[in-house]
PDB file of C-alpha atoms in Angstrom:
ATOM      1  CA  MET A   1     114.758  38.408  -5.657  1.00 59.00           C
ATOM      2  CA  LEU A   2     112.414  40.773  -3.783  1.00 77.00           C
ATOM      3  CA  ARG A   3     111.266  39.927  -0.181  1.00 87.00           C
ATOM      4  CA  THR A   4     107.751  38.856  -0.163  1.00 89.00           C
ATOM      5  CA  LYS A   5     107.282  39.619   3.564  1.00 95.00           C
ATOM      6  CA  PRO A   6     108.163  42.996   5.092  1.00 97.00           C
ATOM      7  CA  ASN A   7     110.280  43.797   8.138  1.00 98.00           C
ATOM      8  CA  ILE A   8     108.789  46.215  10.652  1.00 98.00           C
ATOM      9  CA  ILE A   9     110.377  47.949  13.638  1.00 98.00           C
ATOM     10  CA  ILE A  10     108.049  48.748  16.475  1.00 98.00           C
ATOM     11  CA  THR A  11     110.036  51.196  18.553  1.00 98.00           C
ATOM     12  CA  GLY A  12     109.622  53.744  21.294  1.00 98.00           C
ATOM     13  CA  THR A  13     110.541  54.530  24.920  1.00 97.00           C
ATOM     14  CA  PRO A  14     110.399  51.612  27.312  1.00 96.00           C
ATOM     15  CA  GLY A  15     106.901  51.310  28.684  1.00 97.00           C
ATOM     16  CA  VAL A  16     104.960  52.447  25.589  1.00 98.00           C
ATOM     17  CA  GLY A  17     103.625  49.035  24.711  1.00 98.00           C
ATOM     18  CA  LYS A  18     106.142  47.706  22.037  1.00 98.00           C
ATOM     19  CA  THR A  19     105.874  44.047  23.145  1.00 98.00           C
ATOM     20  CA  SER A  20     102.061  44.136  23.408  1.00 98.00           C
ATOM     21  CA  HIS A  21     101.863  45.558  19.821  1.00 98.00           C
ATOM     22  CA  CYS A  22     104.376  43.021  18.483  1.00 98.00           C
ATOM     23  CA  GLU A  23     102.862  39.953  20.043  1.00 98.00           C
ATOM     24  CA  LEU A  24      99.343  40.910  18.727  1.00 98.00           C
ATOM     25  CA  LEU A  25     100.754  41.877  15.391  1.00 98.00           C
ATOM     26  CA  ALA A  26     102.642  38.622  15.088  1.00 98.00           C
ATOM     27  CA  LYS A  27      99.435  36.686  15.783  1.00 98.00           C
ATOM     28  CA  THR A  28      97.378  38.654  13.097  1.00 97.00           C
ATOM     29  CA  THR A  29     100.050  38.813  10.357  1.00 97.00           C
ATOM     30  CA  GLY A  30     102.117  35.627  10.795  1.00 97.00           C
ATOM     31  CA  LEU A  31     105.323  37.761  10.869  1.00 98.00           C
ATOM     32  CA  LYS A  32     107.830  36.681  13.450  1.00 98.00           C
ATOM     33  CA  HIS A  33     108.355  38.818  16.606  1.00 98.00           C
ATOM     34  CA  LEU A  34     111.953  39.487  17.346  1.00 98.00           C
ATOM     35  CA  SER A  35     112.435  40.731  20.889  1.00 98.00           C
ATOM     36  CA  ILE A  36     115.909  42.409  20.633  1.00 98.00           C
ATOM     37  CA  ASN A  37     116.241  42.347  24.500  1.00 95.00           C
ATOM     38  CA  GLN A  38     115.683  38.685  24.622  1.00 96.00           C
ATOM     39  CA  ILE A  39     118.122  37.979  21.750  1.00 97.00           C
ATOM     40  CA  VAL A  40     120.840  40.224  23.456  1.00 97.00           C
ATOM     41  CA  LYS A  41     120.314  38.102  26.617  1.00 95.00           C
ATOM     42  CA  ASP A  42     120.001  34.677  25.093  1.00 96.00           C
ATOM     43  CA  ARG A  43     122.684  35.046  22.398  1.00 95.00           C
ATOM     44  CA  THR A  44     125.052  37.033  24.484  1.00 95.00           C
ATOM     45  CA  CYS A  45     125.075  40.005  22.110  1.00 97.00           C
ATOM     46  CA  HIS A  46     126.293  42.163  24.932  1.00 97.00           C
ATOM     47  CA  ASP A  47     129.380  43.378  26.675  1.00 96.00           C
ATOM     48  CA  GLY A  48     128.032  42.725  30.158  1.00 95.00           C
ATOM     49  CA  TRP A  49     125.552  44.279  32.646  1.00 95.00           C
ATOM     50  CA  ASP A  50     125.185  47.970  33.468  1.00 92.00           C
ATOM     51  CA  GLU A  51     124.441  47.959  37.183  1.00 91.00           C
ATOM     52  CA  GLN A  52     123.438  51.611  37.280  1.00 87.00           C
ATOM     53  CA  TYR A  53     120.712  51.182  34.527  1.00 84.00           C
ATOM     54  CA  LYS A  54     119.966  47.617  35.266  1.00 85.00           C
ATOM     55  CA  SER A  55     120.308  46.628  31.608  1.00 90.00           C
ATOM     56  CA  TRP A  56     122.643  44.782  29.133  1.00 94.00           C
ATOM     57  CA  ILE A  57     125.306  46.767  27.372  1.00 96.00           C
ATOM     58  CA  VAL A  58     124.552  45.745  23.755  1.00 97.00           C
ATOM     59  CA  ASP A  59     127.281  44.787  21.377  1.00 97.00           C
ATOM     60  CA  GLU A  60     125.636  46.165  18.288  1.00 97.00           C
ATOM     61  CA  ASP A  61     127.975  44.546  15.833  1.00 97.00           C
ATOM     62  CA  LYS A  62     127.413  41.072  17.275  1.00 97.00           C
ATOM     63  CA  LEU A  63     123.763  41.621  17.269  1.00 97.00           C
ATOM     64  CA  LEU A  64     123.596  42.729  13.703  1.00 97.00           C
ATOM     65  CA  ASP A  65     125.756  39.847  12.648  1.00 97.00           C
ATOM     66  CA  PHE A  66     123.450  37.448  14.459  1.00 96.00           C
ATOM     67  CA  LEU A  67     120.217  38.911  12.840  1.00 97.00           C
ATOM     68  CA  GLU A  68     121.462  39.700   9.364  1.00 96.00           C
ATOM     69  CA  ASP A  69     120.706  36.447   7.365  1.00 94.00           C
ATOM     70  CA  GLU A  70     117.190  35.966   9.012  1.00 93.00           C
ATOM     71  CA  VAL A  71     116.173  39.544   8.640  1.00 97.00           C
ATOM     72  CA  LEU A  72     117.230  39.949   5.140  1.00 95.00           C
ATOM     73  CA  ALA A  73     114.804  37.177   4.226  1.00 95.00           C
ATOM     74  CA  GLY A  74     111.865  39.205   5.570  1.00 97.00           C
ATOM     75  CA  GLY A  75     108.997  38.474   7.694  1.00 98.00           C
ATOM     76  CA  TYR A  76     109.967  40.061  11.014  1.00 98.00           C
ATOM     77  CA  ILE A  77     108.693  42.472  13.556  1.00 98.00           C
ATOM     78  CA  ILE A  78     111.755  43.981  15.431  1.00 98.00           C
ATOM     79  CA  ASP A  79     110.780  44.986  19.013  1.00 98.00           C
ATOM     80  CA  TRP A  80     113.303  47.465  20.566  1.00 97.00           C
ATOM     81  CA  HIS A  81     113.610  50.816  21.996  1.00 94.00           C
ATOM     82  CA  ALA A  82     116.090  52.044  19.381  1.00 93.00           C
ATOM     83  CA  CYS A  83     115.990  51.849  15.546  1.00 95.00           C
ATOM     84  CA  ASP A  84     119.004  53.579  14.048  1.00 95.00           C
ATOM     85  CA  LEU A  85     121.406  50.682  14.197  1.00 96.00           C
ATOM     86  CA  PHE A  86     119.261  48.586  11.640  1.00 98.00           C
ATOM     87  CA  PRO A  87     120.402  49.236   7.948  1.00 97.00           C
ATOM     88  CA  ARG A  88     117.786  51.085   5.929  1.00 97.00           C
ATOM     89  CA  SER A  89     117.776  48.147   3.384  1.00 96.00           C
ATOM     90  CA  TRP A  90     116.487  45.752   6.037  1.00 97.00           C
ATOM     91  CA  ILE A  91     113.405  47.873   7.128  1.00 98.00           C
ATOM     92  CA  ASP A  92     110.049  48.529   5.246  1.00 97.00           C
ATOM     93  CA  LEU A  93     108.090  50.212   8.118  1.00 98.00           C
ATOM     94  CA  VAL A  94     109.076  51.875  11.381  1.00 98.00           C
ATOM     95  CA  ALA A  95     106.270  52.432  13.807  1.00 98.00           C
ATOM     96  CA  VAL A  96     107.323  54.763  16.729  1.00 98.00           C
ATOM     97  CA  LEU A  97     104.882  54.364  19.672  1.00 98.00           C
ATOM     98  CA  ARG A  98     104.288  57.433  21.824  1.00 98.00           C
ATOM     99  CA  THR A  99     102.398  57.699  25.122  1.00 98.00           C
ATOM    100  CA  ASP A 100     101.373  60.325  27.579  1.00 97.00           C
ATOM    101  CA  SER A 101     104.156  61.031  30.062  1.00 96.00           C
ATOM    102  CA  THR A 102     101.943  60.636  33.114  1.00 97.00           C
ATOM    103  CA  LYS A 103     100.900  57.118  31.873  1.00 97.00           C
ATOM    104  CA  LEU A 104     104.447  56.300  31.020  1.00 98.00           C
ATOM    105  CA  TYR A 105     105.578  57.322  34.571  1.00 97.00           C
ATOM    106  CA  ASP A 106     103.010  55.010  36.040  1.00 97.00           C
ATOM    107  CA  ARG A 107     104.116  52.174  33.743  1.00 97.00           C
ATOM    108  CA  LEU A 108     107.743  52.605  34.563  1.00 97.00           C
ATOM    109  CA  GLU A 109     107.130  52.923  38.300  1.00 96.00           C
ATOM    110  CA  ALA A 110     105.089  49.583  38.172  1.00 97.00           C
ATOM    111  CA  ARG A 111     108.141  47.952  36.573  1.00 95.00           C
ATOM    112  CA  GLN A 112     110.323  49.252  39.426  1.00 94.00           C
ATOM    113  CA  TYR A 113     112.614  51.088  37.166  1.00 93.00           C
ATOM    114  CA  PRO A 114     115.592  52.935  39.107  1.00 90.00           C
ATOM    115  CA  GLU A 115     114.812  56.669  39.413  1.00 92.00           C
ATOM    116  CA  ASN A 116     117.712  57.819  37.077  1.00 92.00           C
ATOM    117  CA  LYS A 117     116.506  55.304  34.404  1.00 93.00           C
ATOM    118  CA  MET A 118     112.830  56.280  34.737  1.00 95.00           C
ATOM    119  CA  GLN A 119     113.748  60.055  34.385  1.00 97.00           C
ATOM    120  CA  GLU A 120     115.926  59.339  31.360  1.00 96.00           C
ATOM    121  CA  ASN A 121     113.141  57.543  29.596  1.00 96.00           C
ATOM    122  CA  LEU A 122     110.571  60.136  30.555  1.00 98.00           C
ATOM    123  CA  ASP A 123     112.923  62.942  29.245  1.00 98.00           C
ATOM    124  CA  SER A 124     113.472  60.868  26.071  1.00 97.00           C
ATOM    125  CA  GLU A 125     109.583  60.571  25.535  1.00 98.00           C
ATOM    126  CA  ILE A 126     108.913  64.224  26.223  1.00 97.00           C
ATOM    127  CA  MET A 127     111.700  65.451  23.842  1.00 97.00           C
ATOM    128  CA  GLU A 128     110.612  62.971  21.135  1.00 97.00           C
ATOM    129  CA  VAL A 129     114.110  61.524  20.918  1.00 97.00           C
ATOM    130  CA  LEU A 130     113.161  58.100  19.340  1.00 97.00           C
ATOM    131  CA  LEU A 131     110.774  59.720  16.962  1.00 98.00           C
ATOM    132  CA  GLU A 132     113.553  62.017  15.759  1.00 98.00           C
ATOM    133  CA  GLU A 133     115.983  59.088  15.590  1.00 97.00           C
ATOM    134  CA  ALA A 134     113.590  57.305  13.258  1.00 98.00           C
ATOM    135  CA  ARG A 135     112.977  60.273  11.287  1.00 98.00           C
ATOM    136  CA  GLU A 136     116.773  60.803  10.841  1.00 98.00           C
ATOM    137  CA  SER A 137     117.592  57.140  10.220  1.00 98.00           C
ATOM    138  CA  TYR A 138     114.869  56.179   7.605  1.00 98.00           C
ATOM    139  CA  ASP A 139     112.895  57.565   4.705  1.00 97.00           C
ATOM    140  CA  GLU A 140     109.977  59.818   5.702  1.00 95.00           C
ATOM    141  CA  GLU A 141     107.454  57.662   3.961  1.00 97.00           C
ATOM    142  CA  ILE A 142     108.184  54.471   6.072  1.00 98.00           C
ATOM    143  CA  VAL A 143     108.193  56.243   9.521  1.00 98.00           C
ATOM    144  CA  VAL A 144     104.781  56.530  11.370  1.00 98.00           C
ATOM    145  CA  GLU A 145     103.993  57.837  14.845  1.00 98.00           C
ATOM    146  CA  LEU A 146     101.234  56.048  16.729  1.00 98.00           C
ATOM    147  CA  ARG A 147      99.496  56.768  20.087  1.00 98.00           C
ATOM    148  CA  SER A 148      99.711  54.052  22.606  1.00 98.00           C
ATOM    149  CA  ASP A 149      97.878  55.314  25.645  1.00 98.00           C
ATOM    150  CA  GLU A 150      95.057  52.782  26.064  1.00 97.00           C
ATOM    151  CA  VAL A 151      94.382  49.217  25.139  1.00 95.00           C
ATOM    152  CA  GLU A 152      92.127  50.399  22.229  1.00 97.00           C
ATOM    153  CA  ASP A 153      95.050  52.204  20.813  1.00 98.00           C
ATOM    154  CA  ILE A 154      96.967  48.882  20.585  1.00 98.00           C
ATOM    155  CA  GLU A 155      94.076  47.380  18.742  1.00 97.00           C
ATOM    156  CA  ALA A 156      93.726  50.251  16.370  1.00 98.00           C
ATOM    157  CA  ASN A 157      97.445  50.351  15.799  1.00 98.00           C
ATOM    158  CA  VAL A 158      97.629  46.628  15.105  1.00 98.00           C
ATOM    159  CA  GLU A 159      94.688  46.810  12.575  1.00 98.00           C
ATOM    160  CA  ARG A 160      96.472  49.766  10.920  1.00 98.00           C
ATOM    161  CA  ILE A 161      99.701  47.981  10.551  1.00 98.00           C
ATOM    162  CA  GLU A 162      97.974  44.748   9.503  1.00 98.00           C
ATOM    163  CA  ALA A 163      96.334  46.641   6.605  1.00 98.00           C
ATOM    164  CA  TRP A 164      99.654  48.072   5.713  1.00 98.00           C
ATOM    165  CA  VAL A 165     101.260  44.573   5.715  1.00 98.00           C
ATOM    166  CA  ILE A 166      98.488  43.270   3.414  1.00 97.00           C
ATOM    167  CA  ASP A 167      98.942  46.236   1.026  1.00 96.00           C
ATOM    168  CA  TRP A 168     102.856  45.965   0.950  1.00 96.00           C
ATOM    169  CA  THR A 169     102.656  42.136   0.533  1.00 94.00           C
ATOM    170  CA  SER A 170     100.122  42.444  -2.483  1.00 93.00           C
ATOM    171  CA  TYR A 171     102.268  44.980  -4.093  1.00 90.00           C
ATOM    172  CA  ARG A 172     105.483  42.971  -3.707  1.00 87.00           C
ATOM    173  CA  VAL A 173     104.015  39.709  -4.969  1.00 79.00           C
ATOM    174  CA  ALA A 174     102.470  41.549  -7.976  1.00 83.00           C
ATOM    175  CA  LYS A 175     105.910  43.119  -8.666  1.00 79.00           C
ATOM    176  CA  GLU A 176     107.620  39.806  -8.582  1.00 76.00           C
ATOM    177  CA  GLU A 177     105.051  38.330 -10.973  1.00 77.00           C
ATOM    178  CA  ASN A 178     105.588  41.219 -13.405  1.00 77.00           C
ATOM    179  CA  ASN A 179     109.319  40.669 -13.124  1.00 75.00           C
ATOM    180  CA  LYS A 180     108.868  36.954 -14.025  1.00 75.00           C
ATOM    181  CA  LEU A 181     106.647  37.839 -17.102  1.00 75.00           C
ATOM    182  CA  VAL A 182     109.250  40.310 -18.295  1.00 73.00           C
ATOM    183  CA  THR A 183     112.189  37.997 -18.084  1.00 64.00           C
TER     184      THR A 183
END
């Protein structure tokens, strides 16, 4: 049986607006927002705390095992700074958020990121590391790059993704109905 609700990854460098996008998108589409950072913390899908980077060391196998049954059913917006660990078969759209490096610096500084972590994230954004990761990990037609510099960008991006969800869902429902008629 085909999924009737898509799975979407919203990814990008920390500070580009992933969570803001996901929360609004969940409200407008009815899809469930999965904050991977929260799951890693709450479900102990980690191997401890990295003091230098002030973040959890993710146990990817444990995380995937925890998520698999839910995500395979469809209907999720996955919010995380990486996307390559999620199997292609789980994902229907990958939205890579990008932002101006000056704006990103200000956002990370406001979060009081350690200097080394801030510089690593700025370098990642400038070098398009997460965009390349998405393009290497998933089929070209499901990866989209979106600007996330201003509040208006969030609203426009959410409208665009919402329209995609409606189209995807209509197509899948029609396909399922066709399959029922044929059998």
